[in-house]
Coordinates of C-alpha atoms in Angstrom, one line a residue:
Chain A
M30 CA 0.0 0.0 0.1
F31 CA 3.0 2.4 0.4
K32 CA 4.7 4.2 -2.4
S33 CA 8.2 3.7 -1.3
Q34 CA 8.8 0.3 -0.3
E35 CA 12.0 1.0 1.7
R36 CA 10.5 3.7 3.9
A37 CA 7.5 1.5 4.5
R38 CA 9.8 -1.3 5.6
A39 CA 11.7 1.1 7.9
I40 CA 8.6 2.1 9.5
K41 CA 7.2 -1.3 9.8
V42 CA 10.3 -2.7 11.7
G43 CA 11.0 0.7 13.4
F44 CA 7.6 0.7 15.0
I45 CA 7.6 -2.7 16.4
I46 CA 11.2 -2.6 17.7
P47 CA 10.5 -0.6 21.0
G48 CA 7.8 -2.8 22.2
L49 CA 9.3 -6.1 21.0
S50 CA 12.8 -5.3 22.5
Y51 CA 11.3 -4.2 25.8
L52 CA 9.6 -7.5 26.2
M53 CA 12.7 -9.4 25.2
L54 CA 14.7 -7.4 27.8
M55 CA 12.2 -7.3 30.6
A56 CA 10.3 -10.6 30.2
V57 CA 12.5 -13.1 28.3
F58 CA 15.8 -12.2 30.0
P59 CA 14.4 -12.5 33.6
M60 CA 12.9 -15.9 32.6
V61 CA 16.2 -17.1 31.3
W62 CA 17.9 -15.9 34.5
S63 CA 15.3 -17.5 36.6
L64 CA 15.8 -20.8 34.7
S65 CA 19.6 -20.7 35.5
L66 CA 18.8 -20.1 39.1
S67 CA 16.5 -23.0 39.3
F68 CA 19.5 -25.3 39.0
Q69 CA 21.2 -23.6 41.9
R70 CA 20.9 -23.7 45.7
W71 CA 20.9 -20.1 46.8
K72 CA 19.5 -19.4 50.2
A73 CA 20.0 -15.6 50.5
A74 CA 19.0 -15.5 54.0
T75 CA 22.0 -17.4 55.3
A76 CA 25.6 -16.9 54.4
S77 CA 25.8 -20.2 52.5
P78 CA 27.2 -19.7 48.9
R79 CA 25.4 -20.3 45.6
V80 CA 26.0 -23.8 44.3
F81 CA 25.1 -25.5 41.2
V82 CA 22.9 -28.5 42.1
G83 CA 21.6 -29.6 38.8
L84 CA 18.0 -31.2 39.0
K85 CA 18.1 -31.6 42.7
N86 CA 15.6 -28.8 43.3
F87 CA 13.2 -30.4 40.9
Y88 CA 13.8 -33.8 42.5
T89 CA 12.8 -32.3 45.9
I90 CA 9.8 -30.6 44.6
F91 CA 8.4 -33.7 43.0
F92 CA 9.3 -36.3 45.6
E93 CA 9.7 -34.5 48.9
D94 CA 7.9 -31.4 48.9
S95 CA 4.3 -32.1 50.3
R96 CA 3.7 -28.3 50.6
F97 CA 4.0 -28.0 46.9
W98 CA 1.6 -30.8 46.2
N99 CA -0.9 -29.3 48.7
S100 CA -0.7 -26.0 47.1
L101 CA -1.2 -27.5 43.6
R102 CA -4.0 -29.6 44.7
F103 CA -5.7 -26.6 46.4
T104 CA -5.1 -24.3 43.4
V105 CA -6.4 -26.8 40.9
S106 CA -9.5 -27.6 42.8
Y107 CA -10.0 -23.9 43.5
V108 CA -9.9 -23.0 39.8
L109 CA -12.2 -25.9 38.8
I110 CA -14.7 -24.9 41.3
V111 CA -14.8 -21.1 40.9
V112 CA -14.7 -21.3 37.1
V113 CA -17.6 -23.6 36.8
I114 CA -19.7 -21.6 39.3
E115 CA -18.8 -18.3 37.7
L116 CA -19.6 -19.6 34.3
F117 CA -23.0 -20.9 35.4
L118 CA -24.0 -17.7 37.2
G119 CA -22.5 -15.4 34.5
L120 CA -24.5 -17.5 31.9
L121 CA -27.7 -17.1 33.9
L122 CA -27.2 -13.3 34.3
A123 CA -26.3 -12.7 30.8
Y124 CA -29.3 -14.6 29.6
L125 CA -31.6 -12.7 31.8
L126 CA -30.1 -9.3 31.0
N127 CA -30.2 -10.1 27.3
E128 CA -33.9 -9.6 27.6
K129 CA -35.1 -6.1 27.0
I130 CA -35.0 -5.2 30.6
R131 CA -34.8 -1.7 32.3
F132 CA -31.7 -0.3 33.8
R133 CA -29.6 -2.8 31.8
N134 CA -26.7 -0.3 31.6
F135 CA -26.9 0.3 35.3
F136 CA -26.4 -3.3 36.0
R137 CA -23.5 -3.5 33.6
V138 CA -21.8 -0.6 35.4
V139 CA -22.5 -1.9 38.8
F140 CA -21.2 -5.4 38.0
L141 CA -17.9 -3.9 36.8
F142 CA -17.1 -2.5 40.3
P143 CA -15.7 -5.8 41.9
M144 CA -13.4 -6.2 38.9
A145 CA -12.2 -2.7 38.9
A146 CA -11.3 -2.5 42.6
P147 CA -7.8 -3.6 43.8
P148 CA -8.1 -7.3 44.8
I149 CA -6.1 -6.6 48.1
G150 CA -8.7 -4.0 49.0
I151 CA -11.5 -6.5 48.1
A152 CA -9.7 -9.1 50.3
F153 CA -9.7 -6.9 53.4
M154 CA -13.3 -5.8 53.0
W155 CA -14.3 -9.4 53.0
R156 CA -12.0 -10.3 55.9
M157 CA -13.9 -7.7 57.8
L158 CA -17.3 -9.0 56.7
L159 CA -16.3 -12.5 57.7
N160 CA -14.5 -11.8 61.0
P161 CA -15.8 -14.3 63.5
D162 CA -16.1 -11.6 66.3
A163 CA -17.3 -8.7 64.5
G164 CA -18.2 -9.6 61.0
I165 CA -21.7 -8.6 59.9
M166 CA -22.0 -12.0 58.0
V167 CA -21.5 -13.9 61.2
K168 CA -24.0 -11.6 63.0
I169 CA -26.6 -12.0 60.5
M170 CA -26.3 -15.8 60.5
N171 CA -26.5 -15.7 64.3
S172 CA -29.6 -13.7 64.3
L173 CA -31.1 -16.2 61.8
G174 CA -30.5 -18.9 64.4
M175 CA -27.4 -20.5 62.8
N176 CA -24.3 -21.3 64.9
V177 CA -21.3 -19.1 64.7
V178 CA -19.3 -20.4 61.8
R179 CA -15.5 -20.2 62.2
W180 CA -15.0 -19.2 58.6
L181 CA -11.4 -18.3 58.9
T182 CA -10.3 -20.8 61.5
D183 CA -11.6 -24.0 60.3
A184 CA -9.4 -25.5 57.6
K185 CA -12.5 -27.3 56.1
L186 CA -14.2 -23.9 55.5
T187 CA -11.5 -21.5 54.5
P188 CA -11.1 -22.8 51.0
F189 CA -14.8 -22.1 50.3
V190 CA -14.4 -18.6 51.9
L191 CA -11.8 -17.8 49.3
M192 CA -13.9 -19.3 46.5
S193 CA -16.9 -17.3 47.5
V194 CA -15.0 -14.0 47.4
D195 CA -13.6 -15.0 44.0
I196 CA -17.0 -15.7 42.7
W197 CA -18.2 -12.3 44.0
E198 CA -15.2 -10.6 42.3
W199 CA -15.2 -12.5 38.9
T200 CA -18.7 -13.6 38.1
P201 CA -19.1 -10.2 36.4
F202 CA -16.3 -11.0 34.1
M203 CA -18.2 -14.1 32.7
F204 CA -21.4 -12.1 32.7
L205 CA -20.0 -9.2 30.7
G206 CA -18.2 -11.3 28.2
L207 CA -21.3 -13.5 27.7
L208 CA -23.6 -10.6 27.4
A209 CA -21.5 -9.1 24.6
A210 CA -21.7 -12.6 22.9
F211 CA -25.4 -12.9 23.4
Q212 CA -25.9 -9.5 21.7
S213 CA -23.9 -10.7 18.6
L214 CA -26.1 -13.7 18.0
P215 CA -28.2 -13.6 14.8
V216 CA -31.8 -12.6 15.4
E217 CA -33.2 -14.6 12.5
L218 CA -32.5 -18.0 14.2
Y219 CA -34.7 -16.9 17.1
D220 CA -37.6 -15.9 15.0
A221 CA -37.5 -19.2 13.2
A222 CA -37.3 -21.0 16.5
Q223 CA -40.3 -19.1 17.7
V224 CA -42.3 -20.0 14.6
D225 CA -41.5 -23.6 15.1
G226 CA -42.9 -23.3 18.6
A227 CA -39.6 -24.1 20.5
S228 CA -39.7 -23.6 24.3
R229 CA -37.3 -21.2 26.0
F230 CA -35.2 -24.1 27.2
Q231 CA -35.1 -25.8 23.8
T232 CA -34.1 -22.5 22.1
F233 CA -31.3 -22.1 24.5
R234 CA -30.2 -25.8 24.4
F235 CA -30.2 -26.2 20.6
I236 CA -29.6 -22.7 19.3
T237 CA -28.0 -20.3 21.9
F238 CA -25.6 -22.7 23.7
P239 CA -24.0 -24.2 20.5
L240 CA -23.5 -20.7 19.0
L241 CA -21.9 -19.5 22.3
L242 CA -19.7 -22.5 22.9
P243 CA -16.5 -21.2 21.1
I244 CA -16.8 -17.9 23.3
I245 CA -17.5 -19.9 26.4
V246 CA -14.3 -22.0 25.9
T247 CA -12.3 -18.7 25.5
L248 CA -13.7 -17.1 28.5
V249 CA -13.3 -20.2 30.6
L250 CA -9.7 -20.5 29.6
L251 CA -9.0 -16.9 30.3
R252 CA -10.7 -17.0 33.6
A253 CA -8.9 -20.3 34.5
I254 CA -5.4 -18.9 33.7
D255 CA -6.2 -15.9 35.7
A256 CA -7.6 -17.8 38.7
F257 CA -4.5 -20.0 38.7
K258 CA -2.5 -16.9 39.7
L259 CA -4.5 -16.6 42.9
F260 CA -2.4 -14.5 45.3
E261 CA -4.1 -11.3 46.8
L262 CA -7.1 -13.0 48.2
V263 CA -4.9 -15.5 50.0
F264 CA -2.5 -12.9 51.2
G265 CA -5.3 -10.6 52.4
I266 CA -8.0 -13.0 53.8
T267 CA -6.2 -16.2 55.2
G268 CA -2.5 -15.8 54.8
G269 CA -2.4 -19.3 53.4
G270 CA -4.0 -20.8 56.7
P271 CA -5.1 -22.3 58.8
G272 CA -2.3 -24.7 58.5
S273 CA -1.7 -24.6 54.8
S274 CA -5.2 -25.2 53.8
T275 CA -5.4 -22.2 51.5
E276 CA -1.9 -21.9 50.3
S277 CA -2.1 -21.2 46.5
L278 CA 0.9 -21.9 44.3
S279 CA 1.7 -18.2 43.9
Y280 CA 1.5 -17.7 47.6
Y281 CA 3.7 -20.7 48.4
I282 CA 6.3 -19.5 45.9
Y283 CA 6.1 -16.0 47.5
T284 CA 6.7 -17.4 50.8
V285 CA 9.7 -19.5 49.7
G286 CA 11.2 -16.6 47.7
F287 CA 10.5 -13.6 49.8
Q288 CA 10.2 -14.9 53.4
Y289 CA 12.7 -17.8 53.5
F290 CA 14.7 -16.1 50.7
D291 CA 15.3 -19.6 49.3
L292 CA 15.7 -18.0 45.9
G293 CA 17.0 -21.1 43.9
Y294 CA 14.3 -23.2 45.0
A295 CA 11.6 -20.6 44.4
C296 CA 12.8 -20.3 40.9
S297 CA 12.5 -24.1 40.3
L298 CA 9.0 -23.8 41.7
S299 CA 8.3 -20.9 39.4
W300 CA 9.3 -22.9 36.4
I301 CA 7.0 -25.8 37.2
F302 CA 4.3 -23.3 37.8
L303 CA 5.1 -21.6 34.5
G304 CA 5.0 -25.0 32.8
I305 CA 1.5 -25.8 34.1
V306 CA 0.3 -22.3 33.0
L307 CA 1.9 -22.6 29.5
L308 CA 0.2 -26.0 29.1
I309 CA -3.3 -24.5 29.8
S310 CA -2.6 -21.2 27.9
N311 CA -1.4 -23.2 24.9
F312 CA -5.1 -24.3 24.3
L313 CA -6.2 -20.7 24.5
L314 CA -3.4 -19.3 22.3
Q315 CA -4.1 -21.9 19.6
R316 CA -7.8 -20.8 19.7
L317 CA -6.8 -17.1 19.4
R318 CA -4.3 -17.8 16.7
K319 CA -7.1 -18.9 14.5
E320 CA -9.0 -15.6 15.1
V321 CA -6.1 -13.2 14.6
Chain B
M1 CA -53.3 -15.2 28.0
K2 CA -51.5 -18.4 28.9
S3 CA -48.2 -17.3 27.4
K4 CA -48.4 -13.8 28.8
K5 CA -48.7 -15.2 32.3
K6 CA -45.6 -17.3 31.7
V7 CA -43.6 -14.3 30.5
S8 CA -44.4 -12.3 33.6
G9 CA -43.4 -15.3 35.9
F10 CA -40.0 -15.2 34.0
L11 CA -39.8 -11.5 34.6
I12 CA -40.4 -11.8 38.2
F13 CA -37.7 -14.4 38.6
T14 CA -35.4 -12.1 36.5
W15 CA -36.0 -9.3 38.7
I16 CA -35.5 -11.1 41.9
F17 CA -32.3 -12.6 40.8
L18 CA -30.9 -9.4 39.5
L19 CA -31.7 -7.4 42.6
L20 CA -30.2 -10.2 44.9
F21 CA -27.1 -10.2 42.7
T22 CA -26.9 -6.4 42.8
F23 CA -27.3 -6.4 46.6
W24 CA -24.6 -9.1 46.9
T25 CA -22.3 -7.1 44.7
L26 CA -22.7 -3.8 46.4
F27 CA -23.0 -4.8 50.0
P28 CA -19.2 -5.1 50.7
F29 CA -18.7 -1.6 49.3
F30 CA -21.7 -0.3 51.3
W31 CA -20.3 -1.9 54.6
G32 CA -17.0 -0.5 53.9
I33 CA -18.4 3.1 53.6
I34 CA -20.4 2.5 56.8
T35 CA -17.5 1.1 58.8
S36 CA -15.3 4.0 57.8
I37 CA -17.7 6.5 59.4
K38 CA -18.1 4.7 62.6
S39 CA -16.0 5.4 65.7
P40 CA -13.4 2.8 66.6
G41 CA -15.6 1.8 69.6
E42 CA -18.5 0.9 67.3
Q43 CA -16.6 -1.1 64.7
Y44 CA -18.1 -4.4 66.1
S45 CA -21.7 -3.2 66.0
T46 CA -24.1 -4.2 63.3
A47 CA -25.6 -0.7 63.1
F48 CA -25.8 0.5 59.7
L49 CA -28.1 3.7 59.7
P50 CA -26.0 6.7 60.3
H51 CA -27.7 9.3 62.5
F52 CA -30.4 6.9 63.5
Q53 CA -28.4 3.9 64.8
F54 CA -25.1 5.4 65.4
K55 CA -23.5 8.7 65.4
P56 CA -21.2 9.1 62.3
S57 CA -17.7 9.9 63.1
S58 CA -14.8 11.3 60.9
Y59 CA -12.3 9.6 63.2
A60 CA -11.1 7.1 60.7
W61 CA -10.6 9.7 58.0
Q62 CA -8.8 12.0 60.3
V63 CA -6.4 9.3 61.2
V64 CA -5.8 8.2 57.7
L65 CA -5.5 11.6 56.1
G66 CA -4.5 13.7 59.2
Q67 CA -1.5 14.1 61.1
A68 CA -1.0 10.6 62.4
E69 CA -0.7 8.7 59.0
G70 CA -1.7 11.4 56.5
E71 CA 1.8 11.8 55.2
R72 CA 2.1 8.1 54.4
T73 CA -1.4 8.0 52.8
K74 CA -0.7 11.0 50.6
Q75 CA 2.7 9.5 49.6
G76 CA 0.8 6.3 48.6
L77 CA -1.7 8.1 46.6
R78 CA 1.0 10.1 44.9
N79 CA 3.0 7.0 44.1
S80 CA -0.2 5.2 42.8
V81 CA -1.0 8.0 40.5
L82 CA 2.6 8.5 39.3
I83 CA 3.2 4.9 38.7
S84 CA -0.1 4.1 37.0
S85 CA -0.1 7.2 34.8
L86 CA 3.5 7.0 33.7
S87 CA 3.6 3.3 33.1
S88 CA 0.3 3.4 31.1
L89 CA 1.8 6.3 29.1
L90 CA 4.9 4.1 28.2
V91 CA 2.7 1.2 27.4
L92 CA 0.6 3.3 25.2
F93 CA 3.7 4.7 23.3
M94 CA 5.1 1.3 22.6
G95 CA 1.8 -0.5 22.2
A96 CA 0.5 2.0 19.6
L97 CA 3.6 1.7 17.5
A98 CA 3.8 -2.1 17.7
G99 CA 0.0 -2.5 17.2
Y100 CA 0.0 -0.3 14.1
S101 CA 3.0 -2.1 12.7
L102 CA 1.3 -5.5 13.2
A103 CA -2.0 -4.2 11.9
R104 CA -0.9 -2.7 8.8
F105 CA 2.2 -4.4 7.5
R106 CA 3.0 -8.0 6.8
F107 CA 6.0 -9.6 8.4
H108 CA 7.7 -12.5 6.6
R109 CA 10.3 -14.3 8.7
W110 CA 8.0 -14.6 11.5
K111 CA 4.4 -14.3 10.5
N112 CA 2.3 -11.5 12.1
K113 CA 0.3 -14.2 13.9
D114 CA 3.3 -15.6 15.5
I115 CA 4.5 -12.4 16.8
A116 CA 1.2 -11.4 18.1
V117 CA 0.6 -14.6 19.8
W118 CA 4.1 -14.6 21.3
I119 CA 3.5 -11.1 22.7
L120 CA 0.2 -12.2 24.2
S121 CA 1.8 -15.2 25.7
N122 CA 3.7 -12.8 28.0
R123 CA 0.5 -11.8 29.6
M124 CA -0.3 -15.4 30.7
F125 CA 2.9 -15.7 32.8
P126 CA 2.2 -15.9 36.5
P127 CA 3.5 -12.7 38.0
I128 CA 5.2 -14.5 40.9
A129 CA 7.4 -16.4 38.4
V130 CA 8.8 -13.1 37.1
A131 CA 8.9 -11.3 40.3
I132 CA 11.9 -13.1 41.7
P133 CA 14.3 -12.4 38.8
F134 CA 12.8 -8.9 38.7
F135 CA 13.8 -8.5 42.4
L136 CA 17.2 -9.8 41.6
I137 CA 17.7 -7.5 38.6
M138 CA 16.5 -4.4 40.4
R139 CA 18.7 -5.3 43.4
T140 CA 21.7 -5.6 41.0
L141 CA 20.8 -2.2 39.4
R142 CA 20.3 -0.7 42.9
L143 CA 16.8 0.3 41.8
L144 CA 14.8 -1.5 44.7
D145 CA 12.3 0.8 46.2
T146 CA 12.5 3.4 43.4
L147 CA 9.7 4.5 41.1
P148 CA 11.6 3.4 37.9
A149 CA 11.7 -0.2 39.1
I150 CA 8.0 -0.4 39.6
I151 CA 7.1 1.5 36.4
M152 CA 9.3 -0.9 34.5
A153 CA 7.6 -4.0 35.9
H154 CA 4.1 -2.6 35.3
V155 CA 5.1 -1.8 31.7
V156 CA 5.9 -5.5 31.1
Y157 CA 2.7 -6.4 32.9
N158 CA 0.5 -4.3 30.6
L159 CA 2.3 -4.0 27.4
P160 CA 1.2 -7.4 25.9
L161 CA -2.6 -6.7 26.4
A162 CA -2.1 -3.2 25.0
I163 CA -0.5 -4.3 21.9
W164 CA -3.1 -7.0 21.3
L165 CA -6.0 -4.5 21.6
M166 CA -4.2 -1.9 19.5
I167 CA -3.9 -4.4 16.7
D168 CA -7.6 -4.8 16.9
F169 CA -8.3 -1.1 16.9
F170 CA -6.1 -0.2 14.0
R171 CA -7.3 -3.1 11.9
E172 CA -10.9 -1.8 12.3
L173 CA -9.9 1.6 10.7
P174 CA -10.5 1.6 7.0
E175 CA -7.1 1.4 5.2
E176 CA -8.3 3.6 2.3
I177 CA -8.2 6.9 4.4
E178 CA -4.6 6.4 5.0
E179 CA -4.0 5.5 1.4
A180 CA -5.6 8.6 0.3
A181 CA -3.4 10.6 2.6
L182 CA -0.3 8.9 1.1
I183 CA -1.4 9.9 -2.4
D184 CA -1.8 13.5 -1.2
G185 CA 1.8 13.4 -0.3
C186 CA 1.9 12.3 3.4
S187 CA 4.7 10.1 4.4
S188 CA 3.6 6.8 6.0
F189 CA 4.7 8.2 9.4
Q190 CA 2.6 11.2 8.9
A191 CA -0.3 9.0 7.8
F192 CA 0.0 7.1 11.1
L193 CA 0.4 10.3 13.2
R194 CA -2.2 12.4 11.6
I195 CA -4.8 9.9 10.5
A196 CA -4.7 6.6 12.2
L197 CA -3.8 7.8 15.6
P198 CA -6.6 10.4 15.9
L199 CA -9.2 8.2 14.5
S200 CA -8.5 5.3 17.0
L201 CA -8.4 7.7 19.9
P202 CA -11.4 6.3 21.7
G203 CA -9.9 2.9 21.7
I204 CA -6.5 4.3 22.8
I205 CA -8.1 6.2 25.7
A206 CA -9.8 2.8 26.7
V207 CA -6.5 1.0 26.6
Y208 CA -4.9 3.7 28.7
I209 CA -7.6 3.6 31.3
L210 CA -7.4 -0.2 31.3
C211 CA -3.7 -0.2 31.9
F212 CA -4.2 2.5 34.5
I213 CA -6.6 0.4 36.5
F214 CA -4.4 -2.8 36.2
S215 CA -1.4 -0.8 37.3
W216 CA -3.3 0.9 40.1
N217 CA -4.5 -2.5 41.4
E218 CA -1.3 -4.5 40.9
F219 CA 0.0 -5.7 44.3
L220 CA 2.6 -8.5 43.9
F221 CA 5.3 -6.5 42.0
V222 CA 5.0 -3.5 44.2
V223 CA 5.1 -5.5 47.4
T224 CA 8.3 -7.3 46.3
L225 CA 10.1 -4.3 44.8
S226 CA 9.3 -1.6 47.4
Y227 CA 9.6 -1.4 51.2
R228 CA 9.3 2.3 52.1
K229 CA 9.3 5.1 49.8
T230 CA 7.5 3.7 46.8
M231 CA 4.6 1.8 48.3
T232 CA 1.3 2.2 46.4
M233 CA -2.2 2.3 47.9
P234 CA -2.7 -1.5 47.7
V235 CA 0.5 -2.1 49.6
I236 CA -0.4 0.5 52.2
I237 CA -3.7 -1.2 52.8
A238 CA -1.9 -4.4 53.4
G239 CA 0.4 -2.5 55.8
A240 CA -2.8 -1.9 58.0
L241 CA -2.7 -5.5 58.8
T242 CA -0.9 -5.7 62.1
V243 CA 0.0 -8.4 64.7
R244 CA -3.1 -7.3 66.6
G245 CA -5.3 -8.0 63.6
L246 CA -7.1 -5.5 61.6
D247 CA -8.5 -2.1 62.7
F248 CA -11.6 -2.3 60.5
W249 CA -12.2 1.4 60.5
K250 CA -8.8 2.2 59.3
V251 CA -8.8 -0.6 56.7
S252 CA -12.2 0.7 55.4
A253 CA -11.1 4.2 54.9
L254 CA -7.8 3.1 53.2
S255 CA -9.6 0.6 50.9
L256 CA -12.2 3.1 50.0
L257 CA -9.3 5.5 49.0
A258 CA -7.7 2.8 46.9
V259 CA -10.9 1.4 45.4
T260 CA -12.6 4.7 44.3
P261 CA -10.5 5.9 41.5
P262 CA -10.4 2.7 39.4
V263 CA -14.1 2.1 40.1
I264 CA -15.0 5.6 38.8
L265 CA -12.8 5.3 35.8
A266 CA -14.3 1.9 35.1
A267 CA -17.9 3.2 35.5
L268 CA -17.0 6.1 33.1
T269 CA -15.6 4.0 30.3
S270 CA -17.5 0.7 30.9
R271 CA -18.4 0.4 27.3
Y272 CA -14.9 0.1 26.2
L273 CA -13.4 -1.7 29.1
I274 CA -15.5 -4.9 28.7
R275 CA -13.8 -5.5 25.5
G276 CA -10.4 -5.1 27.0
L277 CA -11.2 -7.2 30.1
T278 CA -12.2 -10.1 27.9
L279 CA -9.1 -9.6 25.8
G280 CA -11.1 -8.8 22.8
A281 CA -12.1 -12.4 22.6
V282 CA -15.7 -11.3 22.2
K283 CA -16.3 -9.0 19.3
E284 CA -18.9 -6.5 20.2

């Protein structure tokens, strides 16, 4: 499209260089450094020197580190549960708000609030609501005749507390994405379905759902990748406890890296984490590659 | 008749569900506001009607903004504003250029698709995996607890999404306008600067605000790269957590200070943000 091929080339390459080289320098280089550290033992908190230990860190992670397996198990079940519930609720909300209902824009804006607020602020507000001595939630449940629930001290309950807050924060993400998708559906099909006398459920099951499926898959993957990085809610609400019942992968690595200063080991953990995320995001990227 | 009745049943269900969900969404914010205007002695009470059930007090706000901790809060707000606006500006600069290049030109050795997908893959990295080497780099460069360190980290964090969205915005502009400008004697750089950039301004503003919000809310990089001078609002909130537990009135006031700017920005630009939040996966 450009007159002078050479000048166009200069611009095409020149334009992309700042961004690309920045990412190379600040994203790829740190990762490579981290990879080299993952083969070393480096406990910065003690005076012990950095030593090359080969695959020892990874051996320890896989065969001796039960805290890693715990955090992986917790994170995976957390992701599975919140994503399914958020999808279901978001789908229901989007379906209802796709009808010509009043105040639709009001709802869209209000539902944006939880996503726009800093997660750590959210975490503290919920910690306040759920506080066993003072929290309004507990008081309400008491006044309804339910026993005081030790939300934040019973290891069986704490994972569900975190999940509820996640659902509060991110169901709107599913809702907004799906609402946009609903609005792009072809109207003609629905007119035809109505003529054929299909019920509400049948229309959804056989027309809407199949058409939405590609977008649902994309949204689910996006949300899953994001939920996998769970950190602020753990930091702000439970601190990983009680015990290690709510220790997410990110939080565990943070503890190893920035509290024990066991930097080599933290890097090995990071790379395993990265591997898992890459595996999941690969599905998403392949999907997006088709659309670009 | 019959079908009309059915529809109204559906409507009733819709409204009950929507109102419940709205209540559930807004209640934590509401409770935060209420708690922030209670006196410390009342923070454990369930009273929620100011003037009727309890006497509103500005104590929390006086502590948070006044002499006791005001300096720290103001510094936090200042840092937050500086870091978010500067890092988003840098992101916008590099993002617009790269996005335009990928939208308008064809690359050969690596295809446009490969470059775009590689760029986006940086967004999928778990921040904690990058935080440790980042901490070490900044320590080596003696940049820990400085604004540049955090700004640099936030640029990496936001750039991939920005480029990705920019590609989309530029591609939606009709190419013919720029071609016409070229025929009129514009250089291709001028065509970008005078035609493409102004035309995609709404999109560019939306990307800026999205990056601003992400940077404002970001916690992990700031908490690992700063310890005194460069803490942002989210980290200052985290600092309210002491061994004694949480002073709810203080946390509420601080959280509200941190929550309000991004929430207002989001409300003002909600139409554009939705697309950004869903990575443009859903074409509106």
